[in-house]
Amino acid sequence: MTDIRNKVALITGASSGMGAATARTLAEAGVKVGIAARRADRLEALKAEIENKGGRALVLEMDVADAASVNAGAQKLLDTYGSIDILCNNAGLMPVSHVDEFKTDEWDRMVDVNIKGVLNATAAVLPQMIEQHSGHIFNTSSIAGRKVFGPGFTVYSATKFAVTAFSEGLRMEVGKKHNIRVTSIQPGVVATELAETTSDPAVREMLHDSQAQLRPVDPSEIADALLFAAQAPGHST
Ligand code: NDP
């Protein structure tokens, strides 16, 4: 097993859903967590929860679409805890709509957060991981990053295919050469606030109805899978 106690993780999108669950789970496993998102009040509440259980957390108010904001947050985490060993590129949004509605602002937002956010955080953290010749990057793609699930999910799926592709390419480039592990997380339906990012109330309702017919995974189950991968033995290169 890889000992991750006292390692440092940067988790984007930590103010709710899978990001918050991941922060709780990693902190319980002894990881110092940098919890990043835009809603600082949520992050402060999560930090208090983690610290009450004996964990360590640093609030990083961050917009992943803004490279300067990401760089500042990563630097603050480095200055506070001395390294960044795990990066969880988790922040994302899913405003579902049909392409012929031309909600181009929402398309842009998905590209900015779901794709460029992943690139911004990777660029902010990777140099330090390369320098220390170790690290683990988790990119949250989706089952929609492997298959297109019908009308409305087209642009979202395109962004998640991009995350899948980036993860595979990144693994090829930095895995052996720099001893950095790359894991693509591709969940199905998880019970989070993600559907709320859809602007059309009727489509939101449809998403809630379709979720009710399934047994959505709890965010903590995804966090457990991530923990398993983080602790799995590495291969020396
Ligand atoms: P949530 O809506 O609960 O969480 C999304 C998180 O992303 C929030 O913490 C939000 O924080 C953050 N976020 C959004 N925009 C930005 C931004 N510009 N900068 C920083 N943080 C941002 O949804 P999930 O937990 O479900 O989503 C997590 C990831 O999982 C996403 O990438 C999503 O696409 C993916 N996914 C989700 C599935 C599901 O069924 N729920 C299935 C497969 C993948 P804040 O608003 O405070 O900034």
mmCIF file of C-alpha atoms and ligand atoms in Angstrom:
data_model
loop_
_atom_site.group_PDB
_atom_site.id
_atom_site.type_symbol
_atom_site.label_atom_id
_atom_site.label_comp_id
_atom_site.label_asym_id
_atom_site.label_seq_id
_atom_site.Cartn_x
_atom_site.Cartn_y
_atom_site.Cartn_z
ATOM 1 C CA MET A 1 0.000 0.000 0.000
ATOM 2 C CA THR A 2 1.079 3.573 -0.587
ATOM 3 C CA ASP A 3 1.227 5.479 2.697
ATOM 4 C CA ILE A 4 -0.671 8.702 2.107
ATOM 5 C CA ARG A 5 -0.637 9.971 5.690
ATOM 6 C CA ASN A 6 0.686 13.549 5.849
ATOM 7 C CA LYS A 7 0.524 13.878 2.074
ATOM 8 C CA VAL A 8 -1.072 17.082 0.748
ATOM 9 C CA ALA A 9 -4.036 17.144 -1.634
ATOM 10 C CA LEU A 10 -5.571 19.950 -3.657
ATOM 11 C CA ILE A 11 -9.256 19.201 -4.266
ATOM 12 C CA THR A 12 -11.189 21.445 -6.626
ATOM 13 C CA GLY A 13 -14.963 21.674 -6.344
ATOM 14 C CA ALA A 14 -14.737 20.785 -2.659
ATOM 15 C CA SER A 15 -17.730 22.870 -1.560
ATOM 16 C CA SER A 16 -20.276 20.123 -2.334
ATOM 17 C CA GLY A 17 -20.878 16.657 -3.737
ATOM 18 C CA MET A 18 -17.959 14.419 -4.583
ATOM 19 C CA GLY A 19 -15.319 17.060 -3.865
ATOM 20 C CA ALA A 20 -16.538 17.590 -0.300
ATOM 21 C CA ALA A 21 -16.824 13.821 0.209
ATOM 22 C CA THR A 22 -13.290 13.342 -1.105
ATOM 23 C CA ALA A 23 -11.971 16.003 1.269
ATOM 24 C CA ARG A 24 -13.626 14.267 4.248
ATOM 25 C CA THR A 25 -12.346 10.827 3.221
ATOM 26 C CA LEU A 26 -8.779 11.892 2.470
ATOM 27 C CA ALA A 27 -8.601 13.982 5.658
ATOM 28 C CA GLU A 28 -9.752 10.969 7.691
ATOM 29 C CA ALA A 29 -6.935 8.992 6.047
ATOM 30 C CA GLY A 30 -4.431 11.575 7.321
ATOM 31 C CA VAL A 31 -4.070 13.721 4.201
ATOM 32 C CA LYS A 32 -3.832 17.502 4.597
ATOM 33 C CA VAL A 33 -6.445 18.861 2.241
ATOM 34 C CA GLY A 34 -6.578 22.137 0.327
ATOM 35 C CA ILE A 35 -10.288 22.593 -0.300
ATOM 36 C CA ALA A 36 -10.970 24.801 -3.312
ATOM 37 C CA ALA A 37 -14.158 26.285 -4.789
ATOM 38 C CA ARG A 38 -15.925 29.621 -5.102
ATOM 39 C CA ARG A 39 -18.360 29.300 -2.153
ATOM 40 C CA ALA A 40 -16.073 30.145 0.754
ATOM 41 C CA ASP A 41 -18.826 29.774 3.373
ATOM 42 C CA ARG A 42 -19.318 26.121 2.413
ATOM 43 C CA LEU A 43 -15.567 25.551 2.513
ATOM 44 C CA GLU A 44 -15.250 27.126 5.970
ATOM 45 C CA ALA A 45 -18.000 24.813 7.267
ATOM 46 C CA LEU A 46 -16.223 21.798 5.751
ATOM 47 C CA LYS A 47 -12.886 22.878 7.227
ATOM 48 C CA ALA A 48 -14.486 23.124 10.690
ATOM 49 C CA GLU A 49 -16.017 19.656 10.263
ATOM 50 C CA ILE A 50 -12.673 18.148 9.199
ATOM 51 C CA GLU A 51 -10.747 19.858 11.988
ATOM 52 C CA ASN A 52 -13.289 18.768 14.608
ATOM 53 C CA LYS A 53 -12.399 15.208 13.654
ATOM 54 C CA GLY A 54 -8.676 15.884 14.000
ATOM 55 C CA GLY A 55 -7.933 16.464 10.299
ATOM 56 C CA ARG A 56 -6.178 19.394 8.628
ATOM 57 C CA ALA A 57 -7.741 21.566 5.952
ATOM 58 C CA LEU A 58 -6.957 24.841 4.224
ATOM 59 C CA VAL A 59 -9.701 26.882 2.548
ATOM 60 C CA LEU A 60 -8.790 28.056 -0.956
ATOM 61 C CA GLU A 61 -11.319 30.381 -2.541
ATOM 62 C CA MET A 62 -10.746 29.613 -6.212
ATOM 63 C CA ASP A 63 -12.346 29.890 -9.632
ATOM 64 C CA VAL A 64 -10.793 27.080 -11.669
ATOM 65 C CA ALA A 65 -11.622 28.903 -14.902
ATOM 66 C CA ASP A 66 -9.241 31.699 -13.869
ATOM 67 C CA ALA A 67 -5.599 30.597 -14.116
ATOM 68 C CA ALA A 68 -4.393 33.387 -11.806
ATOM 69 C CA SER A 69 -6.859 32.311 -9.119
ATOM 70 C CA VAL A 70 -5.759 28.678 -9.465
ATOM 71 C CA ASN A 71 -2.066 29.568 -9.319
ATOM 72 C CA ALA A 72 -2.613 31.710 -6.215
ATOM 73 C CA GLY A 73 -4.516 28.896 -4.472
ATOM 74 C CA ALA A 74 -1.901 26.278 -5.330
ATOM 75 C CA GLN A 75 0.876 28.578 -4.097
ATOM 76 C CA LYS A 76 -0.981 29.198 -0.826
ATOM 77 C CA LEU A 77 -1.295 25.432 -0.303
ATOM 78 C CA LEU A 78 2.390 24.924 -1.072
ATOM 79 C CA ASP A 79 3.403 27.742 1.288
ATOM 80 C CA THR A 80 1.233 26.287 4.062
ATOM 81 C CA TYR A 81 1.958 22.570 3.862
ATOM 82 C CA GLY A 82 5.179 22.427 1.798
ATOM 83 C CA SER A 83 4.120 20.210 -1.108
ATOM 84 C CA ILE A 84 1.179 19.055 -3.220
ATOM 85 C CA ASP A 85 1.162 15.292 -3.667
ATOM 86 C CA ILE A 86 -2.389 14.647 -4.833
ATOM 87 C CA LEU A 87 -4.492 16.761 -7.187
ATOM 88 C CA CYS A 88 -8.213 16.045 -7.517
ATOM 89 C CA ASN A 89 -9.503 17.849 -10.588
ATOM 90 C CA ASN A 90 -13.139 17.515 -9.614
ATOM 91 C CA ALA A 91 -14.860 20.896 -10.185
ATOM 92 C CA GLY A 92 -17.457 20.768 -12.919
ATOM 93 C CA LEU A 93 -20.920 21.729 -14.031
ATOM 94 C CA MET A 94 -23.592 20.196 -16.226
ATOM 95 C CA PRO A 95 -26.102 22.672 -17.635
ATOM 96 C CA VAL A 96 -28.083 20.288 -19.833
ATOM 97 C CA SER A 97 -29.709 21.741 -22.969
ATOM 98 C CA HIS A 98 -30.283 20.862 -26.607
ATOM 99 C CA VAL A 99 -27.723 22.107 -29.092
ATOM 100 C CA ASP A 100 -30.406 23.856 -31.189
ATOM 101 C CA GLU A 101 -31.274 26.066 -28.205
ATOM 102 C CA PHE A 102 -27.813 27.647 -28.674
ATOM 103 C CA LYS A 103 -27.157 28.326 -25.004
ATOM 104 C CA THR A 104 -23.621 29.233 -25.993
ATOM 105 C CA ASP A 105 -22.855 30.977 -22.690
ATOM 106 C CA GLU A 106 -23.434 27.637 -20.964
ATOM 107 C CA TRP A 107 -21.271 25.816 -23.526
ATOM 108 C CA ASP A 108 -18.484 28.339 -22.849
ATOM 109 C CA ARG A 109 -18.852 27.904 -19.118
ATOM 110 C CA MET A 110 -18.580 24.118 -19.418
ATOM 111 C CA VAL A 111 -15.470 24.410 -21.581
ATOM 112 C CA ASP A 112 -13.980 26.939 -19.133
ATOM 113 C CA VAL A 113 -14.642 24.912 -15.978
ATOM 114 C CA ASN A 114 -14.775 21.267 -17.086
ATOM 115 C CA ILE A 115 -11.829 21.420 -19.497
ATOM 116 C CA LYS A 116 -9.778 24.556 -18.889
ATOM 117 C CA GLY A 117 -10.229 24.205 -15.136
ATOM 118 C CA VAL A 118 -8.556 20.795 -15.304
ATOM 119 C CA LEU A 119 -5.726 22.205 -17.430
ATOM 120 C CA ASN A 120 -5.263 25.249 -15.171
ATOM 121 C CA ALA A 121 -4.966 23.180 -11.991
ATOM 122 C CA THR A 122 -2.709 20.615 -13.655
ATOM 123 C CA ALA A 123 -0.401 23.370 -14.914
ATOM 124 C CA ALA A 124 -0.317 24.926 -11.445
ATOM 125 C CA VAL A 125 0.609 21.714 -9.646
ATOM 126 C CA LEU A 126 2.574 19.597 -12.110
ATOM 127 C CA PRO A 127 5.930 21.482 -12.000
ATOM 128 C CA GLN A 128 6.227 20.814 -8.282
ATOM 129 C CA MET A 129 5.231 17.146 -8.739
ATOM 130 C CA ILE A 130 7.844 16.800 -11.479
ATOM 131 C CA GLU A 131 10.424 18.370 -9.202
ATOM 132 C CA GLN A 132 9.675 15.935 -6.366
ATOM 133 C CA HIS A 133 9.391 13.046 -8.876
ATOM 134 C CA SER A 134 6.080 11.845 -7.450
ATOM 135 C CA GLY A 135 2.397 12.693 -7.388
ATOM 136 C CA HIS A 136 -1.074 11.439 -8.197
ATOM 137 C CA ILE A 137 -3.544 13.354 -10.352
ATOM 138 C CA PHE A 138 -7.224 12.389 -10.335
ATOM 139 C CA ASN A 139 -9.372 13.833 -13.108
ATOM 140 C CA THR A 140 -13.133 13.515 -12.730
ATOM 141 C CA SER A 141 -14.464 12.639 -16.142
ATOM 142 C CA SER A 142 -17.766 10.729 -16.251
ATOM 143 C CA ILE A 143 -19.488 7.778 -17.817
ATOM 144 C CA ALA A 144 -20.501 10.592 -20.216
ATOM 145 C CA GLY A 145 -16.799 10.819 -21.042
ATOM 146 C CA ARG A 146 -17.000 7.376 -22.617
ATOM 147 C CA LYS A 147 -20.475 7.386 -24.187
ATOM 148 C CA VAL A 148 -22.877 10.113 -25.321
ATOM 149 C CA PHE A 149 -26.170 9.769 -23.440
ATOM 150 C CA GLY A 150 -28.728 11.242 -25.769
ATOM 151 C CA PRO A 151 -30.050 14.733 -26.417
ATOM 152 C CA GLY A 152 -29.127 17.508 -24.041
ATOM 153 C CA PHE A 153 -25.859 15.990 -22.840
ATOM 154 C CA THR A 154 -23.920 16.720 -26.039
ATOM 155 C CA VAL A 155 -21.655 19.576 -24.953
ATOM 156 C CA TYR A 156 -21.256 18.225 -21.409
ATOM 157 C CA SER A 157 -20.239 14.882 -22.881
ATOM 158 C CA ALA A 158 -17.788 16.601 -25.217
ATOM 159 C CA THR A 159 -16.108 18.244 -22.223
ATOM 160 C CA LYS A 160 -15.916 14.941 -20.358
ATOM 161 C CA PHE A 161 -14.494 13.124 -23.422
ATOM 162 C CA ALA A 162 -11.827 15.839 -23.361
ATOM 163 C CA VAL A 163 -11.062 15.065 -19.712
ATOM 164 C CA THR A 164 -10.794 11.350 -20.526
ATOM 165 C CA ALA A 165 -8.453 12.075 -23.433
ATOM 166 C CA PHE A 166 -6.335 14.482 -21.399
ATOM 167 C CA SER A 167 -6.005 11.924 -18.611
ATOM 168 C CA GLU A 168 -4.845 9.185 -20.992
ATOM 169 C CA GLY A 169 -2.339 11.461 -22.713
ATOM 170 C CA LEU A 170 -1.082 12.920 -19.457
ATOM 171 C CA ARG A 171 -0.506 9.431 -18.068
ATOM 172 C CA MET A 172 1.585 8.581 -21.136
ATOM 173 C CA GLU A 173 3.624 11.755 -20.785
ATOM 174 C CA VAL A 174 4.286 11.979 -17.058
ATOM 175 C CA GLY A 175 3.689 8.462 -15.735
ATOM 176 C CA LYS A 176 6.970 6.722 -16.441
ATOM 177 C CA LYS A 177 9.056 9.812 -17.082
ATOM 178 C CA HIS A 178 8.176 11.670 -13.877
ATOM 179 C CA ASN A 179 6.693 8.924 -11.660
ATOM 180 C CA ILE A 180 3.304 10.671 -11.558
ATOM 181 C CA ARG A 181 0.153 8.585 -11.472
ATOM 182 C CA VAL A 182 -2.953 9.684 -13.358
ATOM 183 C CA THR A 183 -6.397 8.279 -12.600
ATOM 184 C CA SER A 184 -9.543 9.096 -14.533
ATOM 185 C CA ILE A 185 -12.676 8.884 -12.385
ATOM 186 C CA GLN A 186 -15.740 8.064 -14.496
ATOM 187 C CA PRO A 187 -18.826 7.853 -12.275
ATOM 188 C CA GLY A 188 -22.375 7.100 -13.352
ATOM 189 C CA VAL A 189 -25.177 8.899 -11.508
ATOM 190 C CA VAL A 190 -24.126 10.305 -8.146
ATOM 191 C CA ALA A 191 -26.437 12.069 -5.683
ATOM 192 C CA THR A 192 -25.052 15.616 -5.709
ATOM 193 C CA GLU A 193 -26.099 19.165 -6.598
ATOM 194 C CA LEU A 194 -24.927 18.797 -10.207
ATOM 195 C CA ALA A 195 -28.428 18.858 -11.749
ATOM 196 C CA GLU A 196 -28.970 22.317 -10.210
ATOM 197 C CA THR A 197 -26.501 23.745 -12.745
ATOM 198 C CA THR A 198 -29.117 23.144 -15.474
ATOM 199 C CA SER A 199 -30.935 26.412 -16.156
ATOM 200 C CA ASP A 200 -34.179 25.030 -17.614
ATOM 201 C CA PRO A 201 -36.515 24.092 -14.697
ATOM 202 C CA ALA A 202 -38.343 21.467 -16.817
ATOM 203 C CA VAL A 203 -35.072 19.731 -17.735
ATOM 204 C CA ARG A 204 -33.964 19.936 -14.090
ATOM 205 C CA GLU A 205 -37.215 18.238 -13.112
ATOM 206 C CA MET A 206 -36.618 15.564 -15.768
ATOM 207 C CA LEU A 207 -33.121 14.957 -14.337
ATOM 208 C CA HIS A 208 -34.535 14.606 -10.815
ATOM 209 C CA ASP A 209 -37.212 12.172 -12.074
ATOM 210 C CA SER A 210 -34.715 10.021 -13.932
ATOM 211 C CA GLN A 211 -32.427 9.992 -10.868
ATOM 212 C CA ALA A 212 -35.355 8.831 -8.731
ATOM 213 C CA GLN A 213 -35.712 5.770 -10.947
ATOM 214 C CA LEU A 214 -32.109 4.756 -10.301
ATOM 215 C CA ARG A 215 -30.114 4.199 -7.148
ATOM 216 C CA PRO A 216 -27.683 7.076 -7.386
ATOM 217 C CA VAL A 217 -24.295 6.411 -5.877
ATOM 218 C CA ASP A 218 -23.508 8.330 -2.696
ATOM 219 C CA PRO A 219 -20.588 10.781 -3.134
ATOM 220 C CA SER A 220 -18.763 8.993 -0.311
ATOM 221 C CA GLU A 221 -18.641 5.842 -2.463
ATOM 222 C CA ILE A 222 -16.717 7.726 -5.155
ATOM 223 C CA ALA A 223 -14.432 9.141 -2.456
ATOM 224 C CA ASP A 224 -13.800 5.589 -1.199
ATOM 225 C CA ALA A 225 -12.841 4.489 -4.728
ATOM 226 C CA LEU A 226 -10.462 7.439 -5.014
ATOM 227 C CA LEU A 227 -8.916 6.584 -1.640
ATOM 228 C CA PHE A 228 -8.431 2.989 -2.793
ATOM 229 C CA ALA A 229 -6.588 4.189 -5.909
ATOM 230 C CA ALA A 230 -4.499 6.693 -3.931
ATOM 231 C CA GLN A 231 -3.386 3.957 -1.526
ATOM 232 C CA ALA A 232 -2.818 1.297 -4.182
ATOM 233 C CA PRO A 233 0.829 0.307 -4.551
ATOM 234 C CA GLY A 234 2.709 2.212 -7.218
ATOM 235 C CA HIS A 235 5.144 0.708 -9.677
ATOM 236 C CA SER A 236 8.672 2.022 -9.441
ATOM 237 C CA THR A 237 9.972 3.335 -12.736
HETATM 238 P P1 NDP B 1 -21.686 19.404 -7.391
HETATM 239 O O1 NDP B 1 -22.507 20.391 -8.137
HETATM 240 O O2 NDP B 1 -22.167 18.948 -6.047
HETATM 241 O O3 NDP B 1 -20.193 19.955 -7.214
HETATM 242 C C1 NDP B 1 -19.545 20.707 -8.206
HETATM 243 C C2 NDP B 1 -18.404 21.449 -7.561
HETATM 244 O O4 NDP B 1 -17.712 22.175 -8.579
HETATM 245 C C3 NDP B 1 -18.860 22.450 -6.516
HETATM 246 O O5 NDP B 1 -18.048 22.326 -5.378
HETATM 247 C C4 NDP B 1 -18.631 23.800 -7.177
HETATM 248 O O6 NDP B 1 -18.244 24.766 -6.209
HETATM 249 C C5 NDP B 1 -17.449 23.471 -8.075
HETATM 250 N N1 NDP B 1 -17.289 24.443 -9.154
HETATM 251 C C6 NDP B 1 -18.140 24.746 -10.152
HETATM 252 N N2 NDP B 1 -17.639 25.749 -10.892
HETATM 253 C C7 NDP B 1 -16.439 26.074 -10.343
HETATM 254 C C8 NDP B 1 -15.447 27.040 -10.657
HETATM 255 N N3 NDP B 1 -15.566 27.881 -11.683
HETATM 256 N N4 NDP B 1 -14.341 27.103 -9.871
HETATM 257 C C9 NDP B 1 -14.205 26.273 -8.801
HETATM 258 N N5 NDP B 1 -15.111 25.340 -8.476
HETATM 259 C C10 NDP B 1 -16.212 25.260 -9.220
HETATM 260 O O7 NDP B 1 -21.521 18.179 -8.394
HETATM 261 P P2 NDP B 1 -20.688 16.818 -8.353
HETATM 262 O O8 NDP B 1 -20.064 16.567 -7.038
HETATM 263 O O9 NDP B 1 -21.583 15.813 -8.938
HETATM 264 O O10 NDP B 1 -19.577 17.149 -9.435
HETATM 265 C C11 NDP B 1 -18.213 16.859 -9.291
HETATM 266 C C12 NDP B 1 -17.654 16.380 -10.611
HETATM 267 O O11 NDP B 1 -18.210 15.105 -10.927
HETATM 268 C C13 NDP B 1 -17.984 17.263 -11.812
HETATM 269 O O12 NDP B 1 -16.837 17.378 -12.618
HETATM 270 C C14 NDP B 1 -19.064 16.479 -12.544
HETATM 271 O O13 NDP B 1 -19.102 16.785 -13.905
HETATM 272 C C15 NDP B 1 -18.630 15.063 -12.275
HETATM 273 N N6 NDP B 1 -19.607 13.996 -12.402
HETATM 274 C C16 NDP B 1 -20.776 14.022 -11.690
HETATM 275 C C17 NDP B 1 -21.702 12.986 -11.799
HETATM 276 C C18 NDP B 1 -22.989 12.987 -11.042
HETATM 277 O O14 NDP B 1 -23.857 12.144 -11.336
HETATM 278 N N7 NDP B 1 -23.185 13.857 -10.040
HETATM 279 C C19 NDP B 1 -21.422 11.823 -12.652
HETATM 280 C C20 NDP B 1 -20.150 11.877 -13.331
HETATM 281 C C21 NDP B 1 -19.285 12.924 -13.192
HETATM 282 P P3 NDP B 1 -18.619 26.324 -6.200
HETATM 283 O O15 NDP B 1 -19.957 26.465 -6.866
HETATM 284 O O16 NDP B 1 -18.640 26.656 -4.739
HETATM 285 O O17 NDP B 1 -17.507 26.991 -6.922
#
